[in-house]
C-alpha atoms as one frame of an Amber mdcrd trajectory, in Angstrom:
protein
   0.092   0.020  -0.015   1.579   3.401  -1.142   2.129   5.774   1.571  -0.679
   7.982   0.177  -3.271   5.765   0.277  -1.749   5.157   3.745  -2.028   8.849
   4.640  -5.514   8.786   2.933  -6.992   6.336   5.575  -5.314   8.041   8.412
  -7.384  11.497   7.500 -10.216   9.144   7.498  -9.931   7.360  11.089  -8.919
  10.882  12.513 -12.507  12.244  10.898 -13.927   8.700  12.344 -12.931   9.811
  16.297 -15.681  10.558  18.109 -15.224  14.867  19.251 -18.287  16.717  20.468
 -17.011  19.196  17.296 -16.284  18.280  14.040 -13.811  21.234  13.986 -11.797
  18.886  16.543 -11.319  16.589  13.217 -10.643  19.148  10.868  -8.005  20.101
  13.179  -6.251  17.028  13.931  -6.647  16.308   9.469  -5.018  19.828   9.084
  -2.152  18.932  12.082  -1.633  15.332  10.430  -1.108  16.727   6.461   1.045
  19.795   7.901   3.579  17.134   9.097   2.667  14.358   6.293   3.763  16.778
   3.516   6.902  18.215   5.622   7.743  14.637   6.158   7.428  14.052   2.611
   9.227  16.802   1.370  12.221  15.758   2.910  11.810  11.646   2.657   9.131
   9.495   1.972   7.094   9.044   5.185   6.942   5.730   6.570   3.930   3.597
   7.795   4.836   3.565  11.188   5.600   7.253  11.077   2.044   7.671   9.897
   0.333   5.786  12.386   2.541   7.148  15.137   1.162  10.430  14.114  -2.223
   9.244  13.766  -2.446   8.131  17.226  -0.640  11.300  18.887  -3.310  13.490
  17.226  -6.054  11.152  18.630  -4.681  11.573  22.115  -3.957  15.373  21.649
  -8.361  15.550  20.924  -8.818  13.294  23.688  -6.624  15.954  25.963  -8.878
  19.142  24.559  -5.595  20.064  22.537  -8.121  20.855  19.586 -10.659  22.414
  21.671  -7.742  24.550  23.553  -6.768  26.226  20.351  -9.874  26.680  18.586
 -11.381  28.252  21.023  -8.044  30.815  21.315  -8.334  31.066  17.553 -10.069
  35.047  16.661 -12.332  34.538  13.788 -11.351  36.197  10.808 -13.770  38.930
   9.848 -12.196  39.875   6.720 -12.005  36.398   5.232 -15.645  36.020   6.170
 -16.683  38.956   4.077 -14.597  37.806   1.150 -16.226  34.604   1.404 -19.961
  35.991   1.752 -19.151  38.128  -1.370 -18.231  35.342  -3.301 -21.568  33.443
  -2.367 -23.327  36.572  -2.945 -22.067  37.407  -6.484 -22.451  33.238  -7.239
 -26.152  33.301  -6.546 -26.722  36.705  -8.899 -25.294  34.585 -11.426 -26.102
  30.892 -11.018 -28.811  29.917 -14.064 -31.712  28.235 -12.684 -30.306  24.637
 -12.630 -30.972  21.736 -10.197 -30.693  22.551  -6.770 -30.816  26.255  -7.435
 -33.758  27.066  -5.968 -33.462  25.014  -2.975 -30.268  27.073  -2.206 -31.012
  30.706  -3.019 -33.770  30.121  -0.147 -31.087  29.197   2.188 -28.255  31.070
   1.253 -30.404  34.672   0.502 -30.895  33.956   4.378 -27.535  33.719   5.164
 -26.752  36.944   3.253 -29.497  38.916   4.726 -28.644  37.712   8.066 -24.916
  39.388   7.229 -26.756  42.787   6.431 -26.494  43.607  10.145 -23.759  45.217
  12.164 -21.409  42.960  13.235 -23.396  39.390  13.114 -20.216  37.701  13.283
 -20.417  36.650  17.177 -24.134  36.213  16.940 -24.076  33.742  13.873 -21.529
  31.348  15.781 -23.471  31.616  18.942 -26.589  30.667  17.102 -24.517  27.283
  15.686 -23.348  26.737  19.439 -27.138  27.023  20.747 -29.243  25.874  18.414
 -27.351  24.068  15.752 -24.590  22.084  17.863 -27.258  20.231  19.918 -28.914
  18.582  16.656 -25.925  17.462  15.695 -25.074  15.936  18.995 -28.311  14.103
  18.696 -26.933  13.181  14.852 -23.375  12.435  15.546 -23.527  11.070  11.655
 -23.998  13.428   9.662 -21.356  15.909   9.699 -18.813  12.813  10.467 -20.278
  11.155   7.038 -20.049  14.177   5.140 -16.492  14.919   6.185 -15.676  10.957
   5.345 -16.902  11.278   1.973 -14.862  14.411   0.933 -11.726  12.388   2.292
 -12.524   9.731   0.328 -14.203  11.592  -3.110 -11.440  13.676  -2.761  -8.857
  11.539  -2.605  -7.354  13.842   0.159  -3.350  13.588   0.296  -3.155  10.703
  -2.437  -2.321  13.983  -5.029  -4.638  15.257  -7.616  -4.448  18.545  -9.116
  -4.116  20.801  -6.352  -1.208  20.599  -3.239  -2.443  18.870  -0.061  -2.788
  21.935   1.622  -4.969  23.428  -0.523  -7.214  20.641  -1.999  -8.023  20.467
   2.767  -8.255  24.371   2.691 -11.039  23.795   0.228 -12.802  21.262   2.095
 -12.799  23.814   5.374 -13.900  26.518   2.868 -17.065  23.804   2.122 -17.703
  23.129   5.723 -17.788  26.895   6.323 -20.538  27.747   3.972 -22.543  24.304
   4.993 -22.130  25.946   8.843 -23.416  29.383   7.769 -26.109  28.147   5.744
 -27.542  25.894   8.728 -26.726  28.539  11.443 -28.475  31.374  10.227 -31.578
  29.179   8.550 -31.459  27.645  12.444 -31.239  31.220  13.691 -34.556  32.043
  11.490 -36.803  28.869  12.129 -35.701  28.027  15.330 -35.047  24.494  14.964
 -33.255  22.067  12.459 -34.297  18.722  10.683 -32.477  16.342   9.046 -34.053
  16.927   5.694 -32.986  20.279   5.911 -29.478  19.501   6.642 -29.405  17.182
   3.796 -31.186  20.119   1.279 -28.465  22.596   2.447 -25.790  19.833   1.804
 -26.951  18.830  -1.156 -28.145  21.667  -3.231 -24.701  23.758  -2.043 -22.846
  21.012  -3.942 -25.095  20.173  -6.908 -24.530  23.812  -7.837 -21.312  24.228
  -6.851 -20.082  21.314  -8.987 -22.012  22.191 -12.030 -20.672  22.785 -15.199
 -22.072  25.585 -15.761 -19.606  28.974 -16.011 -20.621  30.467 -12.685 -20.160
  27.547 -10.591 -16.690  26.926 -12.562 -16.018  30.620 -11.714 -17.432  30.150
  -7.838 -14.699  26.675  -7.938 -12.063  29.111  -9.227 -12.541  31.928  -6.838
 -12.472  29.451  -3.657  -9.261  27.427  -5.140  -7.877  30.575  -5.295  -8.438
  31.523  -1.732  -7.382  27.975  -0.769  -3.912  28.261  -2.565  -3.001  31.098
  -0.413   0.060  30.560   1.708  -0.960  32.663   4.108  -5.128  31.113   4.277
  -6.133  31.616   8.071  -7.603  27.787   7.930  -8.019  27.757  12.025  -9.935
  30.829  11.545 -12.855  29.026   9.806 -12.577  26.540  12.488 -12.887  29.154
  15.570 -14.900  27.378  18.538 -17.069  30.074  20.994 -15.566  29.361  24.497
């Protein structure tokens, strides 16, 4: 088995580790990929090193290392504004394709929410107070989504994007889903599994479309993801 496939499986194992916040799993995968990439730049990282790194990160999550670091991170409001602008432009340019009507309902709620003054802390609190309890009862929903992305994107196995950029894109997509879910929960006061499925399905149906606007949206997100100073942890910041 190649080192790349072992690394991909290690990412899946980190995603499967049961933590209260999926952000903790994303933190661990990011730490793993950084160490994996640094090791491969010098010499091919070995199976024992991959296993050891995976186990160390699982222990770090269990000890609260991920939570402590993510609670200390300040959200990057400038990046949030850029991502909102990208989403807003995408929705205005997107033609009437499969999933567009459904996504528009959720996206317009999110975009309208951010016309208020400094809503950043409020939507994160909404996630903590309304969305997070839902996912504590439905623990497999986001975890299965993350596992799907790891396998579908062949994370760490090499594709047209560098490993870090490919993972940054996963986190950007997760941020959008989190934003759509939390602002919808704020408006409606509750969430159902059908709501979550509709949001994830419609977002990815539109994002992955071959339409020109979808491809442009993807290019904009990829450019952000490839930035050397992309503030990944700021998108995973947890409320204290």
